[in-house]
Amino acid sequence: MGYLAEYTVHCDSLPLVDVSARVPEATLTVQVGQPNQGGPPPFAVTIRGPDLDEAEAALDASPFVAETVRLAADADARRYRIVPAPTMEEQLGPAISDVERLRGLAATQAVLEHVEVVRDGWRQRRRCADRAAFENYWSFWREEHSVTIHRLVESPECETGTPATDALSDRQREALLTAFELGYFEVPRGATLADVAAKLGISAASASERLRRAQRTLIAGSLDAPGAGAQADLIKRHTV
């Protein structure tokens, strides 16, 4: 039985935390690539927020970053490929008492699916082969710094299929989480569509469209609705 874990590691020495601290209105998400010819693996970084120029300047100024290449940009987001200056061990070494144990975590049976950089660490979503695999991470970070667990659930879809949430685009997931955190889905509502749009740094019309597409994606992938199976397959191939 697999496990899906969502948690925040509170450690300001993690990569790019300095960028998030400098531009707290920005949302930074990270994907770590494969090792680069034996050196530190490149990072794919997406930045969203109201002041993308300031966020990009903070990214360029980070001691963690050796090279930055902008890959894509639109009105509310930019995507980069960065090459780190230090390895993760070099970056975290001064803040970690047991570097050998940190190195050993790479062999744990788990896959890091999503990272959001926050002002005091990394919020992560990790899919683990079993609970013991997750507890390797949890116990390490609890002892070294601190960790907050947001969700830990059995995840049979790890073995038998793809969860509906995997069909969501990064923007759809961000819109849903932002609306949820602001209270948009509460009864009565704790936030307006304009509040959600302002938090995302986009127009109300764009926020409405993004939320509707996200909800349609979840319904098509989760409910036994007419045509849901075919629609879910289409969504997985053409996520908006």
PDB file of N, CA, C and O in Angstrom, residues 7-15 88 91-93 95-97 101-102 105 120-122 124 126 134-148:
ATOM      1  N   TYR A   7       3.697  17.798   3.344  1.00  0.00           N
ATOM      2  CA  TYR A   7       4.288  18.289   4.578  1.00  0.00           C
ATOM      3  C   TYR A   7       5.194  19.476   4.266  1.00  0.00           C
ATOM      4  O   TYR A   7       5.586  19.705   3.119  1.00  0.00           O
ATOM      5  N   THR A   8       5.508  20.253   5.289  1.00  0.00           N
ATOM      6  CA  THR A   8       6.434  21.370   5.143  1.00  0.00           C
ATOM      7  C   THR A   8       7.657  21.127   6.000  1.00  0.00           C
ATOM      8  O   THR A   8       7.530  20.860   7.202  1.00  0.00           O
ATOM      9  N   VAL A   9       8.825  21.185   5.374  1.00  0.00           N
ATOM     10  CA  VAL A   9      10.095  21.140   6.092  1.00  0.00           C
ATOM     11  C   VAL A   9      10.492  22.574   6.407  1.00  0.00           C
ATOM     12  O   VAL A   9      10.662  23.393   5.498  1.00  0.00           O
ATOM     13  N   HIS A  10      10.617  22.894   7.684  1.00  0.00           N
ATOM     14  CA  HIS A  10      10.949  24.247   8.105  1.00  0.00           C
ATOM     15  C   HIS A  10      12.469  24.362   8.267  1.00  0.00           C
ATOM     16  O   HIS A  10      13.030  24.029   9.306  1.00  0.00           O
ATOM     17  N   CYS A  11      13.123  24.798   7.203  1.00  0.00           N
ATOM     18  CA  CYS A  11      14.575  24.940   7.200  1.00  0.00           C
ATOM     19  C   CYS A  11      14.927  26.036   6.200  1.00  0.00           C
ATOM     20  O   CYS A  11      14.764  25.846   4.982  1.00  0.00           O
ATOM     21  N   ASP A  12      15.388  27.178   6.694  1.00  0.00           N
ATOM     22  CA  ASP A  12      15.626  28.305   5.791  1.00  0.00           C
ATOM     23  C   ASP A  12      16.917  28.165   4.987  1.00  0.00           C
ATOM     24  O   ASP A  12      17.258  29.041   4.190  1.00  0.00           O
ATOM     25  N   SER A  13      17.635  27.043   5.171  1.00  0.00           N
ATOM     26  CA  SER A  13      18.820  26.776   4.351  1.00  0.00           C
ATOM     27  C   SER A  13      18.479  26.008   3.078  1.00  0.00           C
ATOM     28  O   SER A  13      19.355  25.805   2.233  1.00  0.00           O
ATOM     29  N   LEU A  14      17.241  25.562   2.932  1.00  0.00           N
ATOM     30  CA  LEU A  14      16.851  24.871   1.708  1.00  0.00           C
ATOM     31  C   LEU A  14      16.948  25.827   0.513  1.00  0.00           C
ATOM     32  O   LEU A  14      16.798  27.040   0.657  1.00  0.00           O
ATOM     33  N   PRO A  15      17.228  25.281  -0.675  1.00  0.00           N
ATOM     34  CA  PRO A  15      17.412  26.131  -1.846  1.00  0.00           C
ATOM     35  C   PRO A  15      16.233  27.057  -2.117  1.00  0.00           C
ATOM     36  O   PRO A  15      15.070  26.654  -2.001  1.00  0.00           O
ATOM     37  N   MET A  88      23.141  19.825  -3.128  1.00  0.00           N
ATOM     38  CA  MET A  88      22.230  19.892  -1.991  1.00  0.00           C
ATOM     39  C   MET A  88      22.993  19.644  -0.690  1.00  0.00           C
ATOM     40  O   MET A  88      22.719  20.279   0.336  1.00  0.00           O
ATOM     41  N   GLN A  91      24.799  22.777   0.124  1.00  0.00           N
ATOM     42  CA  GLN A  91      23.859  23.812   0.540  1.00  0.00           C
ATOM     43  C   GLN A  91      23.378  23.593   1.977  1.00  0.00           C
ATOM     44  O   GLN A  91      23.302  24.527   2.773  1.00  0.00           O
ATOM     45  N   LEU A  92      23.080  22.346   2.290  1.00  0.00           N
ATOM     46  CA  LEU A  92      22.478  22.042   3.587  1.00  0.00           C
ATOM     47  C   LEU A  92      23.494  21.649   4.651  1.00  0.00           C
ATOM     48  O   LEU A  92      23.162  21.618   5.836  1.00  0.00           O
ATOM     49  N   GLY A  93      24.720  21.349   4.233  1.00  0.00           N
ATOM     50  CA  GLY A  93      25.732  20.864   5.173  1.00  0.00           C
ATOM     51  C   GLY A  93      25.863  21.677   6.443  1.00  0.00           C
ATOM     52  O   GLY A  93      25.825  21.111   7.555  1.00  0.00           O
ATOM     53  N   ALA A  95      23.755  23.406   7.945  1.00  0.00           N
ATOM     54  CA  ALA A  95      22.520  23.421   8.742  1.00  0.00           C
ATOM     55  C   ALA A  95      22.102  22.041   9.220  1.00  0.00           C
ATOM     56  O   ALA A  95      21.124  21.901   9.943  1.00  0.00           O
ATOM     57  N   ILE A  96      22.858  21.005   8.824  1.00  0.00           N
ATOM     58  CA  ILE A  96      22.491  19.622   9.127  1.00  0.00           C
ATOM     59  C   ILE A  96      23.586  18.967   9.955  1.00  0.00           C
ATOM     60  O   ILE A  96      24.769  19.091   9.648  1.00  0.00           O
ATOM     61  N   SER A  97      23.186  18.253  10.996  1.00  0.00           N
ATOM     62  CA  SER A  97      24.177  17.604  11.842  1.00  0.00           C
ATOM     63  C   SER A  97      24.616  16.242  11.296  1.00  0.00           C
ATOM     64  O   SER A  97      25.713  15.777  11.592  1.00  0.00           O
ATOM     65  N   ARG A 101      23.293  10.785   6.819  1.00  0.00           N
ATOM     66  CA  ARG A 101      21.892  10.363   6.830  1.00  0.00           C
ATOM     67  C   ARG A 101      21.098  11.100   5.753  1.00  0.00           C
ATOM     68  O   ARG A 101      20.230  10.520   5.117  1.00  0.00           O
ATOM     69  N   LEU A 102      21.401  12.368   5.542  1.00  0.00           N
ATOM     70  CA  LEU A 102      20.775  13.119   4.459  1.00  0.00           C
ATOM     71  C   LEU A 102      21.056  12.450   3.122  1.00  0.00           C
ATOM     72  O   LEU A 102      20.161  12.288   2.283  1.00  0.00           O
ATOM     73  N   LEU A 105      18.940   9.392   2.343  1.00  0.00           N
ATOM     74  CA  LEU A 105      17.535   9.566   1.986  1.00  0.00           C
ATOM     75  C   LEU A 105      17.293   9.399   0.492  1.00  0.00           C
ATOM     76  O   LEU A 105      16.181   9.085   0.069  1.00  0.00           O
ATOM     77  N   ASP A 120      10.022  29.880   5.018  1.00  0.00           N
ATOM     78  CA  ASP A 120      10.882  29.233   6.004  1.00  0.00           C
ATOM     79  C   ASP A 120      11.219  27.797   5.645  1.00  0.00           C
ATOM     80  O   ASP A 120      11.640  27.021   6.498  1.00  0.00           O
ATOM     81  N   GLY A 121      11.026  27.421   4.375  1.00  0.00           N
ATOM     82  CA  GLY A 121      11.355  26.054   3.997  1.00  0.00           C
ATOM     83  C   GLY A 121      10.700  25.620   2.707  1.00  0.00           C
ATOM     84  O   GLY A 121      10.440  26.428   1.814  1.00  0.00           O
ATOM     85  N   TRP A 122      10.440  24.325   2.598  1.00  0.00           N
ATOM     86  CA  TRP A 122       9.808  23.734   1.421  1.00  0.00           C
ATOM     87  C   TRP A 122       8.535  23.012   1.834  1.00  0.00           C
ATOM     88  O   TRP A 122       8.548  22.191   2.761  1.00  0.00           O
ATOM     89  N   GLN A 124       6.209  20.165   0.515  1.00  0.00           N
ATOM     90  CA  GLN A 124       6.435  19.092  -0.445  1.00  0.00           C
ATOM     91  C   GLN A 124       5.253  18.134  -0.509  1.00  0.00           C
ATOM     92  O   GLN A 124       4.533  17.944   0.473  1.00  0.00           O
ATOM     93  N   ARG A 126       5.003  14.132  -1.566  1.00  0.00           N
ATOM     94  CA  ARG A 126       5.873  12.983  -1.848  1.00  0.00           C
ATOM     95  C   ARG A 126       5.036  11.717  -1.857  1.00  0.00           C
ATOM     96  O   ARG A 126       4.210  11.490  -0.973  1.00  0.00           O
ATOM     97  N   PHE A 134       8.129   7.092   4.133  1.00  0.00           N
ATOM     98  CA  PHE A 134       7.894   8.476   4.519  1.00  0.00           C
ATOM     99  C   PHE A 134       8.517   8.791   5.869  1.00  0.00           C
ATOM    100  O   PHE A 134       9.090   9.865   6.085  1.00  0.00           O
ATOM    101  N   GLU A 135       8.431   7.851   6.808  1.00  0.00           N
ATOM    102  CA  GLU A 135       8.938   8.126   8.151  1.00  0.00           C
ATOM    103  C   GLU A 135      10.445   8.349   8.150  1.00  0.00           C
ATOM    104  O   GLU A 135      10.977   9.007   9.046  1.00  0.00           O
ATOM    105  N   ASN A 136      11.154   7.838   7.141  1.00  0.00           N
ATOM    106  CA  ASN A 136      12.577   8.155   7.019  1.00  0.00           C
ATOM    107  C   ASN A 136      12.774   9.661   6.870  1.00  0.00           C
ATOM    108  O   ASN A 136      13.664  10.252   7.489  1.00  0.00           O
ATOM    109  N   TYR A 137      11.954  10.282   6.028  1.00  0.00           N
ATOM    110  CA  TYR A 137      12.038  11.730   5.840  1.00  0.00           C
ATOM    111  C   TYR A 137      11.550  12.479   7.074  1.00  0.00           C
ATOM    112  O   TYR A 137      12.193  13.411   7.556  1.00  0.00           O
ATOM    113  N   TRP A 138      10.394  12.052   7.546  1.00  0.00           N
ATOM    114  CA  TRP A 138       9.770  12.756   8.662  1.00  0.00           C
ATOM    115  C   TRP A 138      10.659  12.754   9.892  1.00  0.00           C
ATOM    116  O   TRP A 138      10.879  13.790  10.519  1.00  0.00           O
ATOM    117  N   SER A 139      11.226  11.607  10.235  1.00  0.00           N
ATOM    118  CA  SER A 139      12.048  11.521  11.437  1.00  0.00           C
ATOM    119  C   SER A 139      13.341  12.315  11.283  1.00  0.00           C
ATOM    120  O   SER A 139      13.810  12.967  12.225  1.00  0.00           O
ATOM    121  N   PHE A 140      13.918  12.297  10.062  1.00  0.00           N
ATOM    122  CA  PHE A 140      15.148  13.060   9.831  1.00  0.00           C
ATOM    123  C   PHE A 140      14.914  14.545  10.049  1.00  0.00           C
ATOM    124  O   PHE A 140      15.643  15.202  10.811  1.00  0.00           O
ATOM    125  N   TRP A 141      13.906  15.091   9.388  1.00  0.00           N
ATOM    126  CA  TRP A 141      13.679  16.531   9.482  1.00  0.00           C
ATOM    127  C   TRP A 141      13.131  16.947  10.841  1.00  0.00           C
ATOM    128  O   TRP A 141      13.404  18.045  11.314  1.00  0.00           O
ATOM    129  N   ARG A 142      12.391  16.088  11.498  1.00  0.00           N
ATOM    130  CA  ARG A 142      11.911  16.401  12.846  1.00  0.00           C
ATOM    131  C   ARG A 142      13.085  16.558  13.800  1.00  0.00           C
ATOM    132  O   ARG A 142      13.090  17.430  14.663  1.00  0.00           O
ATOM    133  N   GLU A 143      14.099  15.716  13.621  1.00  0.00           N
ATOM    134  CA  GLU A 143      15.265  15.775  14.497  1.00  0.00           C
ATOM    135  C   GLU A 143      16.206  16.922  14.125  1.00  0.00           C
ATOM    136  O   GLU A 143      16.832  17.530  15.002  1.00  0.00           O
ATOM    137  N   GLU A 144      16.300  17.218  12.833  1.00  0.00           N
ATOM    138  CA  GLU A 144      17.251  18.242  12.384  1.00  0.00           C
ATOM    139  C   GLU A 144      16.694  19.657  12.529  1.00  0.00           C
ATOM    140  O   GLU A 144      17.389  20.573  12.941  1.00  0.00           O
ATOM    141  N   HIS A 145      15.453  19.852  12.150  1.00  0.00           N
ATOM    142  CA  HIS A 145      14.815  21.166  12.215  1.00  0.00           C
ATOM    143  C   HIS A 145      13.395  20.969  12.738  1.00  0.00           C
ATOM    144  O   HIS A 145      13.186  20.704  13.909  1.00  0.00           O
ATOM    145  N   SER A 146      12.418  21.109  11.889  1.00  0.00           N
ATOM    146  CA  SER A 146      11.044  20.773  12.257  1.00  0.00           C
ATOM    147  C   SER A 146      10.274  20.514  10.978  1.00  0.00           C
ATOM    148  O   SER A 146      10.658  20.961   9.893  1.00  0.00           O
ATOM    149  N   VAL A 147       9.176  19.781  11.105  1.00  0.00           N
ATOM    150  CA  VAL A 147       8.355  19.438   9.949  1.00  0.00           C
ATOM    151  C   VAL A 147       6.892  19.455  10.376  1.00  0.00           C
ATOM    152  O   VAL A 147       6.555  19.020  11.476  1.00  0.00           O
ATOM    153  N   THR A 148       6.056  19.996   9.513  1.00  0.00           N
ATOM    154  CA  THR A 148       4.616  20.007   9.738  1.00  0.00           C
ATOM    155  C   THR A 148       3.967  19.100   8.709  1.00  0.00           C
ATOM    156  O   THR A 148       4.153  19.297   7.498  1.00  0.00           O
TER     157      THR A 148
END
